[in-house]
């Protein structure tokens, strides 16, 4: 495939500072054209500062047991032990390991330059391969992909569209076999169906294909001997392979909302079984070997909000569902296939989406579960750390302009060991607990003028507190029951004065230092018109490039109700004075725009993928140390093809393989499958796919 830029069918129209118009339509049904759903008038938190600053650096090693099938060794408590113990592709520890040198980075690769090539670019000394792409067989017996004769039955057994989250879980101790678990967030019908004209004109079978292309895939993969490369396992070895989709998969509701009147429908009078999972975006791998998947922009699949009961309308509107017209721009018209998507007939159906889904990839017969105890919003990542007390803590973001940051603390404690007793117990951990929303204070509020100028105390920083919303079946929000708080969590956050953030996407604790990192993608509405003004955590007016927030729980206790925070990275072109890279020499860092997903490698370096680069380059993946003198030395590791967003990423526990998902390649206005804006990866038309990258000499990726 040529690396030469090829002419686009039409110039894409960029909107809202970064994204192509086609992305806005399909990703979130032009959410930015609709009013900001958060119209609450939260009280301001003022200048809350903690006298007690959390202890930095080394924290005690996690004395937890084995992780998942195939990883039975004692967990590492030093970097040396970590490298010896983690030839499994598992993420190594479950609690902070600490240790000298962790997160201080030795990122030796030469950064690649920004570019607009229609190819996947990695640094010299690295190679990459497409592991799996849209339409490839997943379930045994799946037919070969046929673009012009697509059927829902075939798609339901093939790899879905628009891969986002990527997790890799071990199947053996030797690091040779693993399970790839991937989210399929949404579909681009123009880029899927030859001759596409409109959603209304799609055949019913094509709508079903699109529904079957949503959801998740579990795929067994195997290492290419002696390298960091992986490939899909042979067709004879696919007992774990499965698809979950939006068409016919049944998921189980757990937690306080399961069985409540808020989720009962004609098809499910008990309120416990939901057909389909929608818009699965980011996620996380749990310490007990399951995958969490966030249902994000579920609003776009529903019609008929105008005819929903009047009492429901404010709740629907707070989640972005149109209540003044039957359809909105970009309506996918799924009600043509299943009338559960028509809120005029089934107003509770919307309440059954927007949850965190847990799937057990090791048990292909298990029913995925929607955990209501973790709240309902436009979920992105859900990443778990085991607190010193043994309770598990899940960090989560609600990806909408001016929405909130959350955490969940389980009632029960994590059980160590890889016995089936432990596993069965751990599978219940997310069914009950306490849900909090974040309120951030400021140290330099008077100096925040929207320009991005660093305050005189040298940092965008402050304290903060976790406000308890609900614990078990007890609500802490006036006038809302526990089930209401969990189902209309955004409204609960409004009421308690949560801090309005610039699109909190992925939120992930470093299992090395215990610090939590939040990707705040952008918010071009910040400080514009009557929208909320900049604050110290969201310090720029019309924020086009986003920022990274680092959160340190007080006493490094992940169950704590107070924390401190700072912005180590304020994104953009380093030449732009409003950017900040932890004080590092800005002439030596790569430009970055719109951070989206974060991950950590086995040495604790932070990897950041982007979505919607507003600096004129394709999206990409970046890495930086989080500690020591190299903190803030951000380097660009790869770029994805034209029109794509970089998702995943996932670095294996042995640091030898890096996985990213190339989502929506060629998603540029005017492009079609017949006249594509990208021909990645096969030279014909664009296909979303998962890529594995490795170092040619077999060494650790990045280092
Ligand atoms: Fe699906 Fe917020 O990205
Ligand atoms: Ca400050
Ligand atoms: Ca994303």
XYZ file of C-alpha atoms and ligand atoms in Angstrom:
708
model
C 0.000 0.000 0.000
C 1.338 3.405 -0.925
C 2.055 5.953 1.744
C 1.369 8.760 -0.673
C -1.606 10.882 0.259
C -4.463 10.161 -2.110
C -7.020 12.760 -3.119
C -10.137 12.788 -1.012
C -13.509 12.384 -2.652
C -14.539 15.628 -1.036
C -12.805 17.811 1.427
C -14.050 16.898 4.853
C -15.773 19.662 6.708
C -14.344 19.996 10.129
C -16.658 21.113 12.848
C -16.336 22.250 16.414
C -12.640 22.713 16.018
C -11.610 19.203 15.232
C -13.956 16.521 14.079
C -15.176 15.816 10.574
C -18.878 16.359 9.979
C -19.381 12.660 9.282
C -17.881 11.801 12.642
C -20.248 14.202 14.371
C -23.223 12.626 12.644
C -22.392 9.010 13.332
C -20.490 9.184 16.585
C -22.959 11.133 18.613
C -25.704 12.241 16.201
C -24.418 15.807 16.080
C -24.545 16.179 19.838
C -22.660 19.452 19.576
C -25.514 20.946 17.543
C -27.905 20.229 20.349
C -27.989 22.251 23.527
C -25.507 21.193 26.178
C -27.524 18.593 28.124
C -26.204 19.880 31.426
C -28.197 23.014 32.162
C -27.814 22.657 35.914
C -26.692 25.588 37.967
C -24.238 23.845 40.244
C -22.928 25.855 43.136
C -19.257 26.605 42.804
C -16.895 24.784 45.081
C -14.596 27.704 45.721
C -10.997 27.360 46.637
C -10.910 24.067 48.403
C -7.340 23.148 49.151
C -6.158 20.215 51.136
C -3.708 20.872 53.867
C -2.782 17.264 53.583
C -1.108 16.441 50.327
C -1.034 12.800 49.479
C 2.223 11.010 49.817
C 3.997 10.793 46.505
C 6.093 8.048 45.137
C 6.472 4.607 46.487
C 3.491 2.905 47.977
C 3.396 -0.520 49.395
C 3.346 -3.476 47.098
C 0.061 -5.146 46.491
C -0.048 -8.380 48.391
C -2.717 -9.786 46.169
C -2.720 -13.168 44.660
C -2.967 -14.468 41.184
C -4.845 -12.586 38.621
C -6.704 -14.676 36.134
C -6.437 -17.972 34.373
C -2.919 -18.551 33.248
C -1.294 -16.106 35.615
C -0.589 -17.853 38.851
C 2.675 -16.376 40.026
C 3.128 -14.081 42.979
C 2.556 -10.554 41.896
C 5.639 -8.433 41.510
C 6.676 -5.876 44.065
C 9.721 -4.497 42.354
C 10.313 -3.519 38.746
C 12.835 -6.309 38.346
C 10.424 -8.852 39.660
C 7.778 -7.357 37.451
C 9.718 -7.918 34.287
C 10.585 -11.451 35.296
C 7.076 -12.355 36.265
C 5.138 -10.848 33.428
C 5.919 -12.821 30.347
C 2.200 -13.381 30.438
C 0.289 -10.820 28.400
C -1.759 -9.997 31.472
C -1.730 -6.582 32.981
C 0.498 -7.359 35.887
C -0.627 -6.091 39.299
C -3.938 -5.107 40.806
C -2.749 -2.635 43.405
C 0.089 -0.119 43.212
C 3.435 -1.851 43.042
C 5.620 1.173 43.638
C 9.325 0.552 43.393
C 12.245 2.709 42.428
C 12.277 3.815 38.833
C 8.626 3.097 38.184
C 7.097 5.536 35.716
C 10.356 7.380 35.200
C 10.470 6.248 31.603
C 13.263 5.395 29.254
C 11.351 6.065 26.081
C 14.059 5.603 23.516
C 12.069 5.625 20.266
C 12.466 8.530 17.908
C 9.145 10.354 17.763
C 7.331 10.296 14.455
C 6.203 13.589 12.933
C 2.558 14.612 12.588
C 1.232 13.604 9.165
C -1.896 13.048 7.089
C -0.862 9.817 5.380
C -3.409 7.127 4.676
C -1.402 4.520 6.467
C -0.350 3.358 9.901
C 2.984 4.918 10.869
C 5.342 3.576 13.560
C 8.883 4.623 14.518
C 11.988 3.164 12.934
C 12.841 -0.148 14.512
C 9.198 -1.191 14.894
C 6.766 -3.140 12.774
C 3.005 -3.557 12.849
C 0.335 -5.861 11.459
C -3.424 -5.837 11.239
C -4.637 -8.459 13.672
C -8.303 -8.432 12.749
C -10.597 -6.159 10.782
C -14.314 -5.544 10.210
C -15.947 -8.637 8.689
C -13.234 -11.153 9.602
C -14.640 -14.432 10.967
C -14.953 -14.615 14.757
C -17.425 -17.331 15.684
C -16.655 -20.798 14.285
C -18.409 -21.283 10.989
C -18.643 -17.584 10.220
C -18.697 -16.999 6.472
C -16.068 -14.940 4.672
C -16.988 -11.278 4.417
C -18.885 -10.288 1.272
C -19.320 -6.524 0.964
C -22.147 -6.721 -1.546
C -24.082 -9.524 0.131
C -24.002 -8.629 3.795
C -26.463 -10.329 6.097
C -27.164 -9.872 9.795
C -26.628 -13.592 10.372
C -23.127 -13.339 8.910
C -22.253 -10.077 10.695
C -23.363 -11.546 14.011
C -20.536 -14.084 13.646
C -17.962 -11.709 12.147
C -15.817 -8.961 13.671
C -17.987 -5.876 14.191
C -17.510 -2.306 13.065
C -15.686 0.630 14.719
C -13.496 -1.098 17.238
C -12.749 1.048 20.307
C -11.677 -0.554 23.608
C -9.037 -3.288 23.379
C -8.166 -5.703 26.163
C -5.819 -8.689 25.992
C -6.197 -11.409 28.633
C -3.885 -14.393 28.981
C -4.847 -17.969 28.181
C -1.613 -19.606 29.292
C 1.357 -19.005 31.548
C 3.835 -18.797 28.725
C 2.380 -15.750 27.045
C 1.613 -17.612 23.839
C -2.187 -17.572 23.791
C -4.581 -14.842 24.794
C -8.078 -13.502 24.386
C -8.584 -10.243 22.553
C -11.696 -8.422 23.760
C -12.871 -5.476 21.679
C -15.778 -3.001 21.770
C -17.671 -2.088 18.595
C -18.954 1.392 19.279
C -21.039 2.400 16.279
C -21.473 2.051 12.514
C -20.834 4.276 9.489
C -23.459 3.148 7.015
C -22.012 5.216 4.140
C -18.760 3.338 4.530
C -20.420 -0.062 4.930
C -23.119 -0.355 2.272
C -22.474 0.260 -1.432
C -25.026 2.687 -2.859
C -25.997 4.112 0.553
C -28.271 7.142 0.263
C -29.960 7.553 3.652
C -30.865 5.624 6.793
C -34.489 5.725 5.736
C -33.582 3.986 2.483
C -31.622 1.147 4.085
C -33.294 -2.236 3.820
C -34.465 -3.826 7.049
C -31.714 -6.420 6.607
C -29.111 -3.649 6.360
C -30.384 -2.075 9.582
C -30.029 -5.489 11.204
C -26.480 -5.758 9.853
C -25.659 -2.434 11.503
C -27.167 -3.624 14.793
C -25.162 -6.841 14.595
C -21.989 -4.830 13.878
C -22.331 -3.086 17.278
C -21.354 -4.654 20.595
C -18.258 -6.643 21.429
C -15.981 -9.405 20.092
C -13.939 -12.007 21.947
C -11.240 -13.571 19.772
C -8.516 -16.057 20.638
C -5.092 -14.900 19.451
C -1.656 -16.496 19.476
C 1.846 -15.091 19.577
C 3.975 -15.392 16.465
C 6.823 -17.399 17.936
C 9.589 -15.405 19.530
C 8.207 -11.997 18.582
C 5.858 -9.348 19.886
C 3.502 -10.034 16.997
C 0.166 -11.772 17.473
C -2.299 -13.305 15.032
C -5.796 -14.716 15.219
C -5.664 -18.338 16.382
C -6.385 -21.053 13.856
C -9.997 -21.882 13.137
C -9.741 -25.138 15.071
C -9.087 -23.281 18.334
C -11.914 -20.916 18.899
C -13.909 -22.180 21.880
C -13.884 -18.761 23.526
C -14.757 -16.753 20.439
C -18.032 -14.911 20.640
C -19.916 -11.842 19.546
C -22.247 -9.744 21.644
C -24.392 -7.343 19.633
C -27.261 -4.869 19.690
C -29.604 -7.070 17.700
C -30.206 -10.202 19.667
C -27.820 -10.633 22.603
C -29.488 -10.724 25.997
C -27.774 -9.069 28.935
C -28.672 -9.208 32.608
C -29.240 -6.191 34.830
C -27.647 -6.401 38.288
C -27.672 -4.129 41.303
C -30.224 -1.829 42.893
C -32.023 -0.859 39.677
C -32.557 -4.431 38.460
C -36.215 -5.273 38.846
C -37.243 -1.678 39.560
C -40.160 -0.007 37.819
C -37.727 2.274 35.981
C -36.483 -0.565 33.778
C -39.591 -2.679 33.292
C -40.927 -2.894 29.745
C -43.575 -4.840 27.895
C -40.920 -7.252 26.691
C -39.304 -7.524 30.110
C -41.980 -7.091 32.772
C -39.525 -8.146 35.488
C -36.964 -5.493 34.515
C -34.006 -7.847 34.535
C -33.130 -8.793 30.965
C -32.097 -6.330 28.243
C -31.695 -7.074 24.564
C -28.588 -5.462 23.169
C -25.680 -3.306 24.269
C -25.243 0.079 22.607
C -22.335 2.317 21.667
C -19.672 0.434 23.602
C -16.769 2.832 23.749
C -13.909 2.551 26.233
C -13.619 0.067 29.081
C -11.168 -1.751 31.282
C -9.796 -5.137 32.292
C -10.595 -6.139 35.877
C -8.123 -7.801 38.270
C -10.344 -10.895 38.238
C -10.065 -11.313 34.477
C -13.226 -9.817 33.055
C -13.753 -6.825 30.808
C -15.819 -3.735 31.526
C -17.390 -1.930 28.588
C -18.962 1.537 28.713
C -22.229 2.241 26.901
C -21.705 5.789 25.683
C -23.890 7.733 23.211
C -26.957 5.519 23.579
C -29.290 8.466 23.097
C -28.910 8.479 19.319
C -30.650 5.118 18.884
C -34.016 6.257 20.255
C -36.901 8.041 18.552
C -40.270 9.203 19.831
C -39.014 11.182 22.817
C -41.530 13.868 21.902
C -44.353 11.466 22.738
C -42.831 10.133 25.948
C -44.677 10.884 29.197
C -44.188 14.523 30.226
C -42.604 13.502 33.521
C -39.906 11.550 31.665
C -38.885 14.331 29.311
C -36.473 16.250 31.560
C -34.697 12.985 32.316
C -34.509 12.020 28.655
C -33.263 15.491 27.707
C -30.524 15.410 30.345
C -29.161 12.383 28.486
C -29.338 14.127 25.112
C -32.502 12.432 23.841
C -34.634 14.705 21.677
C -37.994 15.392 23.330
C -39.339 18.006 20.932
C -39.418 15.984 17.723
C -39.838 12.358 16.809
C -36.496 12.183 14.993
C -33.242 14.034 15.247
C -30.530 14.479 12.652
C -28.666 11.236 12.316
C -31.473 9.045 13.607
C -30.517 5.519 12.776
C -34.116 4.407 12.447
C -33.619 1.169 14.341
C -37.276 1.332 15.396
C -37.965 0.002 11.915
C -36.525 -3.299 13.138
C -37.378 -3.282 16.836
C -39.992 -1.013 18.352
C -38.192 -1.040 21.685
C -36.267 1.912 20.226
C -39.491 3.945 20.016
C -39.904 5.818 23.289
C -43.482 6.724 22.387
C -44.254 3.034 22.901
C -41.576 1.998 25.394
C -40.380 5.040 27.364
C -38.407 2.927 29.859
C -36.245 1.325 27.198
C -33.774 4.236 27.286
C -33.247 3.555 31.003
C -31.901 0.120 30.112
C -28.852 1.525 28.306
C -25.996 3.749 29.415
C -24.559 1.264 31.892
C -21.233 -0.449 32.458
C -21.306 -3.942 30.958
C -19.137 -6.721 32.406
C -18.295 -9.665 30.195
C -16.414 -12.777 31.259
C -14.367 -13.758 28.215
C -13.235 -17.008 29.849
C -16.787 -18.290 29.980
C -18.254 -18.109 26.489
C -21.655 -19.197 27.774
C -21.881 -16.492 30.440
C -24.427 -13.743 30.055
C -22.885 -10.244 30.012
C -24.223 -8.059 32.816
C -25.156 -4.398 33.049
C -24.137 -3.245 36.534
C -26.561 -0.598 37.717
C -24.599 0.078 40.913
C -22.047 1.952 38.785
C -24.580 4.523 37.620
C -26.019 5.448 34.259
C -24.410 8.070 32.061
C -22.475 8.252 28.796
C -19.857 5.850 30.028
C -16.301 5.787 28.796
C -13.587 3.912 30.568
C -14.151 1.947 33.756
C -10.847 0.976 35.291
C -10.377 -0.921 38.505
C -7.799 -0.844 41.248
C -7.851 -2.858 44.459
C -7.617 -0.534 47.458
C -5.410 -1.418 50.408
C -8.555 -2.385 52.285
C -9.352 -4.951 49.582
C -12.382 -3.101 48.270
C -12.310 -2.572 44.534
C -12.519 0.949 43.191
C -13.729 1.774 39.675
C -12.903 5.150 38.097
C -15.256 6.379 35.377
C -15.919 9.382 33.152
C -19.060 10.734 31.481
C -18.004 11.914 28.047
C -20.102 14.962 27.408
C -19.224 18.614 27.553
C -19.687 19.817 31.151
C -20.296 16.377 32.606
C -18.713 14.583 35.502
C -16.092 12.271 36.901
C -17.176 9.334 39.092
C -15.868 6.527 41.238
C -17.418 3.400 42.673
C -16.226 1.559 45.790
C -17.418 -2.019 46.207
C -19.108 -3.280 49.346
C -17.318 -6.596 49.161
C -13.579 -7.172 49.119
C -11.474 -8.647 46.353
C -10.613 -12.269 46.995
C -7.082 -13.233 46.011
C -6.056 -16.442 44.331
C -7.260 -18.001 41.129
C -9.568 -20.603 42.593
C -13.040 -20.848 41.188
C -14.365 -19.846 44.599
C -12.410 -16.598 44.404
C -13.462 -15.990 40.851
C -17.118 -16.601 41.566
C -16.917 -14.190 44.492
C -15.089 -11.519 42.490
C -17.697 -11.672 39.751
C -20.168 -10.202 42.271
C -17.989 -7.254 43.331
C -19.637 -4.716 41.042
C -23.166 -5.561 42.085
C -23.199 -3.431 45.232
C -21.241 -0.498 46.550
C -21.019 3.261 46.863
C -21.070 5.680 43.936
C -19.373 9.067 44.196
C -19.105 12.096 41.912
C -16.111 14.442 41.900
C -16.068 18.058 43.004
C -12.794 19.824 42.296
C -11.450 22.826 44.173
C -8.886 25.355 42.984
C -5.736 26.969 44.351
C -5.588 29.854 41.884
C -9.194 30.563 40.935
C -8.701 34.327 40.710
C -5.980 33.892 38.092
C -7.939 31.664 35.707
C -8.813 33.911 32.770
C -9.361 31.321 30.048
C -6.031 31.966 28.348
C -4.301 28.887 29.706
C -1.591 30.996 31.371
C -0.043 28.984 34.181
C -1.005 30.426 37.595
C 1.650 32.097 39.715
C 1.841 29.091 42.044
C 3.187 27.157 39.064
C 0.354 24.698 38.576
C -3.197 24.137 37.584
C -4.081 22.241 40.741
C -6.273 21.934 43.764
C -7.984 19.649 46.179
C -11.226 17.843 45.727
C -13.769 15.615 47.289
C -15.817 12.637 46.291
C -19.475 13.345 46.995
C -21.439 10.284 47.975
C -24.509 9.794 45.769
C -25.723 6.387 46.786
C -24.549 3.479 48.889
C -26.277 0.168 48.358
C -29.971 0.974 48.443
C -29.508 4.212 50.372
C -29.679 7.489 48.491
C -27.727 10.538 49.615
C -29.484 12.860 47.170
C -32.566 14.696 48.380
C -35.743 13.740 46.602
C -34.232 10.860 44.663
C -34.449 7.179 45.549
C -31.359 5.009 45.176
C -32.763 3.554 41.952
C -33.391 7.064 40.641
C -29.893 8.237 41.549
C -28.382 5.290 39.718
C -30.648 5.566 36.661
C -30.530 9.371 36.393
C -27.042 9.799 37.753
C -26.403 12.981 35.802
C -29.315 14.653 37.561
C -27.986 13.475 40.912
C -24.591 14.966 40.056
C -26.251 18.249 39.133
C -28.017 18.408 42.450
C -24.922 17.905 44.608
C -22.725 20.383 42.753
C -20.346 18.123 40.859
C -17.657 19.863 38.801
C -18.420 20.300 35.115
C -15.503 18.916 33.136
C -14.232 19.193 29.547
C -15.447 15.771 28.373
C -13.992 13.186 30.753
C -13.163 10.204 28.568
C -10.844 7.511 29.798
C -10.054 7.468 33.520
C -7.408 5.013 34.631
C -5.372 4.456 37.779
C -1.710 3.634 37.329
C -1.209 0.264 38.941
C 2.383 1.329 39.569
C 1.960 4.592 41.447
C -1.731 4.550 42.332
C -2.244 7.947 40.700
C -5.312 8.275 38.510
C -5.181 9.856 35.047
C -8.128 11.434 33.267
C -8.213 12.272 29.556
C -10.282 15.446 29.090
C -10.734 15.523 25.335
C -11.840 19.088 24.582
C -14.769 21.440 25.038
C -15.135 24.198 22.475
C -18.138 25.488 24.427
C -16.143 26.185 27.589
C -16.602 29.838 28.483
C -18.454 30.567 25.268
C -21.756 32.440 25.511
C -23.707 31.457 28.574
C -21.782 28.207 29.047
C -19.788 27.654 32.241
C -16.592 29.637 32.514
C -13.088 28.202 32.649
C -11.915 26.959 36.020
C -8.520 25.724 37.149
C -9.157 22.123 36.034
C -10.673 23.236 32.728
C -8.661 26.401 32.274
C -9.070 27.369 28.630
C -11.912 29.159 26.877
C -13.183 27.313 23.774
C -10.869 24.434 24.658
C -9.979 22.727 21.358
C -7.133 20.495 22.442
C -7.979 19.076 25.858
C -5.842 18.253 28.892
C -4.701 15.404 31.139
C -5.651 15.493 34.801
C -3.714 13.592 37.471
C -5.621 12.728 40.642
C -3.964 11.524 43.846
C -6.203 10.064 46.493
C -5.435 11.280 50.002
C -3.163 8.879 51.886
C -2.982 6.971 48.576
C -6.145 5.282 49.767
C -8.409 4.675 46.816
C -11.448 4.553 49.081
C -10.666 8.062 50.385
C -13.280 10.763 50.024
C -10.758 13.547 49.393
C -7.958 13.961 46.861
C -5.607 16.404 45.216
C -5.347 16.983 41.502
C -3.179 18.766 38.935
C -2.886 19.090 35.175
C 0.445 17.579 34.074
C -0.374 18.137 30.407
C -2.385 20.902 28.753
C -2.516 19.784 25.136
C -1.901 21.558 21.850
C 1.014 22.723 19.765
C 3.936 23.164 22.186
C 4.579 26.537 20.532
C 1.167 27.656 21.797
C 1.739 29.425 25.139
C -1.433 27.911 26.574
C 0.108 24.422 26.515
C 1.970 22.794 29.378
C 4.000 19.607 29.559
C 4.783 19.212 33.268
C 7.412 21.921 32.936
C 9.431 19.921 30.424
C 11.304 21.772 27.645
C 8.506 22.384 25.153
C 10.862 22.454 22.180
C 11.375 18.728 22.737
C 7.807 17.446 22.978
C 5.405 16.293 20.287
C 2.258 18.286 19.546
C -0.845 16.527 20.863
C -4.538 17.335 20.524
C -7.696 15.737 21.960
C -6.506 13.052 24.400
C -9.005 10.229 24.527
C -7.781 6.936 25.954
C -4.933 6.271 28.359
C -2.943 3.166 29.259
C 0.204 2.230 31.142
C 3.041 0.007 30.080
C 4.763 -2.424 32.420
C 7.259 0.215 33.529
C 4.534 2.718 34.355
C 4.860 5.069 31.393
C 1.631 6.759 30.369
C 0.341 6.171 26.841
C -2.260 8.561 25.441
C -4.311 8.092 22.281
C -6.122 10.939 20.549
C -9.498 11.454 18.918
C -10.081 14.487 16.729
C -6.674 16.062 16.336
C -7.318 19.771 15.782
C -3.746 20.517 14.687
C -4.126 19.191 11.147
C -2.519 15.785 11.656
C -4.010 12.346 11.769
C -4.751 11.047 15.245
C -2.085 9.072 17.059
C -0.570 7.565 20.155
C 1.881 9.282 22.497
C 3.916 8.253 25.520
C 5.520 10.014 28.458
C 7.091 9.188 31.777
C 4.881 10.122 34.721
C 7.656 10.477 37.292
C 11.217 11.814 37.441
C 13.032 14.202 35.118
C 11.398 12.780 31.967
C 7.879 13.529 33.210
C 6.210 15.599 30.504
C 8.616 14.516 27.759
C 5.754 13.524 25.495
C 6.690 11.690 22.303
C 4.499 10.629 19.432
C 4.734 6.891 18.828
C 2.328 6.253 15.959
C -0.330 7.718 13.745
C -3.433 6.034 12.354
C -4.745 6.413 8.811
C -6.763 9.307 7.530
C -10.111 9.990 9.195
C -9.484 7.476 11.995
C -9.327 7.857 15.753
C -6.751 5.956 17.791
C -8.368 3.649 20.341
C -7.304 0.998 22.784
C -4.397 1.231 23.520
C -3.174 -1.827 25.383
C 0.406 -2.764 26.282
C 0.983 -6.363 27.318
C 2.457 -7.154 30.712
C 5.763 -8.163 29.151
C 5.909 -4.805 27.327
C 6.604 -6.561 24.048
C 3.325 -5.936 22.236
C 1.212 -2.827 21.838
C -2.342 -3.073 20.540
C -4.376 -0.180 19.179
C -7.762 -0.052 17.512
C -8.055 1.994 14.341
C -11.590 3.299 14.562
C -13.539 4.848 11.654
C -10.759 5.143 9.052
C -11.918 7.272 6.124
C -14.713 8.897 8.120
C -14.599 12.093 6.097
C -17.638 13.870 4.727
C -18.409 12.851 1.170
C -16.618 9.524 1.418
C -18.510 6.331 0.638
C -17.519 2.715 0.403
C -17.487 3.158 -3.381
C -15.447 6.355 -3.201
C -13.461 5.988 -0.009
C -11.341 8.636 1.681
C -9.147 5.869 3.069
C -8.254 2.504 1.624
C -6.643 1.231 4.809
C -5.883 -1.537 5.531
C -6.249 -3.571 2.331
C -6.060 -1.016 -0.457
C -9.736 -1.245 -1.454
C -12.034 0.519 1.033
C -11.719 1.504 4.665
C -12.205 -1.088 7.392
C -11.833 -0.503 11.123
C -9.325 -2.956 12.565
C -7.068 -3.814 15.481
C -3.317 -3.462 14.960
C -0.457 -4.982 16.925
C 2.889 -3.185 17.030
C 6.182 -4.657 18.200
C 9.879 -3.929 18.264
C 11.830 -5.648 15.533
C 14.584 -6.694 17.926
C 12.051 -8.160 20.349
C 12.701 -5.559 23.026
C 10.162 -3.663 25.103
C 7.885 -1.334 23.183
C 8.736 2.311 23.695
C 11.810 1.738 25.807
Fe -16.693 7.037 22.137
Fe -16.196 9.519 23.997
O -15.597 8.408 22.692
Ca -2.727 26.550 41.183
Ca -13.306 7.844 22.064
